[in-house]
PDB file of C-alpha atoms in Angstrom:
ATOM      1  CA  UNK A   1      -0.001   0.063   0.085  1.00  0.00           C
ATOM      2  CA  UNK A   2       1.440   3.333  -1.041  1.00  0.00           C
ATOM      3  CA  UNK A   3       0.521   6.285   1.159  1.00  0.00           C
ATOM      4  CA  UNK A   4       1.236   9.933   0.173  1.00  0.00           C
ATOM      5  CA  UNK A   5       3.230  11.652   2.718  1.00  0.00           C
ATOM      6  CA  UNK A   6       1.378  14.811   4.052  1.00  0.00           C
ATOM      7  CA  UNK A   7       1.599  17.342   6.794  1.00  0.00           C
ATOM      8  CA  UNK A   8      -0.893  17.208   9.749  1.00  0.00           C
ATOM      9  CA  UNK A   9      -1.507  18.653  13.044  1.00  0.00           C
ATOM     10  CA  UNK A  10       0.274  17.233  15.942  1.00  0.00           C
ATOM     11  CA  UNK A  11      -1.877  15.030  18.151  1.00  0.00           C
ATOM     12  CA  UNK A  12      -1.917  17.694  20.872  1.00  0.00           C
ATOM     13  CA  UNK A  13      -3.032  20.389  18.419  1.00  0.00           C
ATOM     14  CA  UNK A  14      -5.687  18.104  16.971  1.00  0.00           C
ATOM     15  CA  UNK A  15      -7.086  17.456  20.506  1.00  0.00           C
ATOM     16  CA  UNK A  16      -7.099  21.163  21.104  1.00  0.00           C
ATOM     17  CA  UNK A  17      -8.744  22.032  17.789  1.00  0.00           C
ATOM     18  CA  UNK A  18     -11.342  19.300  18.484  1.00  0.00           C
ATOM     19  CA  UNK A  19     -12.103  20.410  21.993  1.00  0.00           C
ATOM     20  CA  UNK A  20     -12.684  23.963  20.767  1.00  0.00           C
ATOM     21  CA  UNK A  21     -14.893  22.796  17.974  1.00  0.00           C
ATOM     22  CA  UNK A  22     -16.790  20.549  20.157  1.00  0.00           C
ATOM     23  CA  UNK A  23     -17.273  23.309  22.712  1.00  0.00           C
ATOM     24  CA  UNK A  24     -18.758  25.577  20.026  1.00  0.00           C
ATOM     25  CA  UNK A  25     -21.420  22.908  19.189  1.00  0.00           C
ATOM     26  CA  UNK A  26     -23.176  21.722  22.398  1.00  0.00           C
ATOM     27  CA  UNK A  27     -25.422  19.429  20.171  1.00  0.00           C
ATOM     28  CA  UNK A  28     -22.486  17.051  19.843  1.00  0.00           C
ATOM     29  CA  UNK A  29     -22.276  16.237  23.592  1.00  0.00           C
ATOM     30  CA  UNK A  30     -18.573  16.624  23.715  1.00  0.00           C
ATOM     31  CA  UNK A  31     -17.843  14.053  21.127  1.00  0.00           C
ATOM     32  CA  UNK A  32     -15.572  14.162  18.188  1.00  0.00           C
ATOM     33  CA  UNK A  33     -17.513  12.977  15.074  1.00  0.00           C
ATOM     34  CA  UNK A  34     -16.313  11.697  11.733  1.00  0.00           C
ATOM     35  CA  UNK A  35     -17.948  14.790  10.039  1.00  0.00           C
ATOM     36  CA  UNK A  36     -15.911  17.179  12.083  1.00  0.00           C
ATOM     37  CA  UNK A  37     -12.621  15.113  11.646  1.00  0.00           C
ATOM     38  CA  UNK A  38     -13.275  14.797   7.930  1.00  0.00           C
ATOM     39  CA  UNK A  39     -13.485  18.607   7.442  1.00  0.00           C
ATOM     40  CA  UNK A  40     -10.645  19.784   9.841  1.00  0.00           C
ATOM     41  CA  UNK A  41      -7.919  17.111   9.815  1.00  0.00           C
ATOM     42  CA  UNK A  42      -5.743  16.055   6.906  1.00  0.00           C
ATOM     43  CA  UNK A  43      -5.779  12.351   6.866  1.00  0.00           C
ATOM     44  CA  UNK A  44      -5.485   9.144   4.865  1.00  0.00           C
ATOM     45  CA  UNK A  45      -8.504   6.710   4.515  1.00  0.00           C
ATOM     46  CA  UNK A  46      -7.440   3.163   5.520  1.00  0.00           C
ATOM     47  CA  UNK A  47      -8.800   0.055   3.863  1.00  0.00           C
ATOM     48  CA  UNK A  48      -8.859  -1.648   7.293  1.00  0.00           C
ATOM     49  CA  UNK A  49      -8.237  -1.056  11.005  1.00  0.00           C
ATOM     50  CA  UNK A  50      -5.808  -2.759  13.461  1.00  0.00           C
ATOM     51  CA  UNK A  51      -6.919  -6.204  14.218  1.00  0.00           C
ATOM     52  CA  UNK A  52      -8.387  -5.456  17.645  1.00  0.00           C
ATOM     53  CA  UNK A  53     -11.184  -3.266  16.128  1.00  0.00           C
ATOM     54  CA  UNK A  54     -14.319  -4.686  14.555  1.00  0.00           C
ATOM     55  CA  UNK A  55     -14.603  -3.886  10.690  1.00  0.00           C
ATOM     56  CA  UNK A  56     -18.342  -4.577  10.864  1.00  0.00           C
ATOM     57  CA  UNK A  57     -18.970  -1.732  13.355  1.00  0.00           C
ATOM     58  CA  UNK A  58     -15.906   0.616  12.916  1.00  0.00           C
ATOM     59  CA  UNK A  59     -13.663   2.264  10.343  1.00  0.00           C
ATOM     60  CA  UNK A  60     -10.301   3.914  10.601  1.00  0.00           C
ATOM     61  CA  UNK A  61      -8.460   7.030   9.329  1.00  0.00           C
ATOM     62  CA  UNK A  62      -4.675   7.887   9.773  1.00  0.00           C
ATOM     63  CA  UNK A  63      -2.617  10.963  10.323  1.00  0.00           C
ATOM     64  CA  UNK A  64       1.169  11.373  10.321  1.00  0.00           C
ATOM     65  CA  UNK A  65       2.609  13.745  12.951  1.00  0.00           C
ATOM     66  CA  UNK A  66       5.637  13.904  15.311  1.00  0.00           C
ATOM     67  CA  UNK A  67       7.227  10.838  13.627  1.00  0.00           C
ATOM     68  CA  UNK A  68       4.185   8.668  14.453  1.00  0.00           C
ATOM     69  CA  UNK A  69       1.252   7.325  12.659  1.00  0.00           C
ATOM     70  CA  UNK A  70      -2.057   8.049  14.548  1.00  0.00           C
ATOM     71  CA  UNK A  71      -5.007   5.716  13.702  1.00  0.00           C
ATOM     72  CA  UNK A  72      -8.472   7.216  14.594  1.00  0.00           C
ATOM     73  CA  UNK A  73     -11.183   4.690  15.058  1.00  0.00           C
ATOM     74  CA  UNK A  74     -14.804   5.775  14.356  1.00  0.00           C
ATOM     75  CA  UNK A  75     -18.081   3.945  14.816  1.00  0.00           C
ATOM     76  CA  UNK A  76     -20.224   3.295  11.847  1.00  0.00           C
ATOM     77  CA  UNK A  77     -23.588   4.035  13.769  1.00  0.00           C
ATOM     78  CA  UNK A  78     -25.269   7.276  14.144  1.00  0.00           C
ATOM     79  CA  UNK A  79     -23.057  10.395  13.872  1.00  0.00           C
ATOM     80  CA  UNK A  80     -19.914   8.161  13.700  1.00  0.00           C
ATOM     81  CA  UNK A  81     -18.232   9.141  17.015  1.00  0.00           C
ATOM     82  CA  UNK A  82     -14.597   8.797  17.596  1.00  0.00           C
ATOM     83  CA  UNK A  83     -14.082   5.626  19.680  1.00  0.00           C
ATOM     84  CA  UNK A  84     -10.247   5.304  19.936  1.00  0.00           C
ATOM     85  CA  UNK A  85      -6.890   6.572  18.863  1.00  0.00           C
ATOM     86  CA  UNK A  86      -3.829   4.365  18.548  1.00  0.00           C
ATOM     87  CA  UNK A  87      -0.350   5.635  17.722  1.00  0.00           C
ATOM     88  CA  UNK A  88       2.631   3.745  16.125  1.00  0.00           C
ATOM     89  CA  UNK A  89       6.256   4.739  15.863  1.00  0.00           C
ATOM     90  CA  UNK A  90       7.340   5.459  12.308  1.00  0.00           C
ATOM     91  CA  UNK A  91      10.692   4.023  12.903  1.00  0.00           C
ATOM     92  CA  UNK A  92       9.386   0.597  12.220  1.00  0.00           C
ATOM     93  CA  UNK A  93       7.604   1.799   9.109  1.00  0.00           C
ATOM     94  CA  UNK A  94       3.878   2.398   8.422  1.00  0.00           C
ATOM     95  CA  UNK A  95       1.587  -0.161  10.047  1.00  0.00           C
ATOM     96  CA  UNK A  96      -0.090  -2.424   7.601  1.00  0.00           C
ATOM     97  CA  UNK A  97      -3.870  -3.233   8.109  1.00  0.00           C
TER      98      UNK A  97
END
C-alpha cells in the first residue's frame, strides 16, 4: 500500500482544535464525530483497521505527525463518533492493516 506523505496537526494540536470545535457545538455532547474530523484534519483513509477493532462496526483513518502514525477509530452507527486513537512509531515503518 502506497501512502502519500502529508503534513498534519500534531496530536496535541488536533485534540485542542477538536475540543474548541466541540465546545462551540453543544449538540455534539462533547464527542468528536467523523464529520468534524473529515473537514478539519488532513488524513488518509485506511482500507482496514488494526486487528483489535471490529470492521463490521468501525472504520479507521490515519494521520502522520511527530514521527508517529495516529490511527483514529470511528463507529459506523449514528453520527460516527470517535471511539479510539492508537499511535505507532514510524521508525518501524507504516503499519499495515
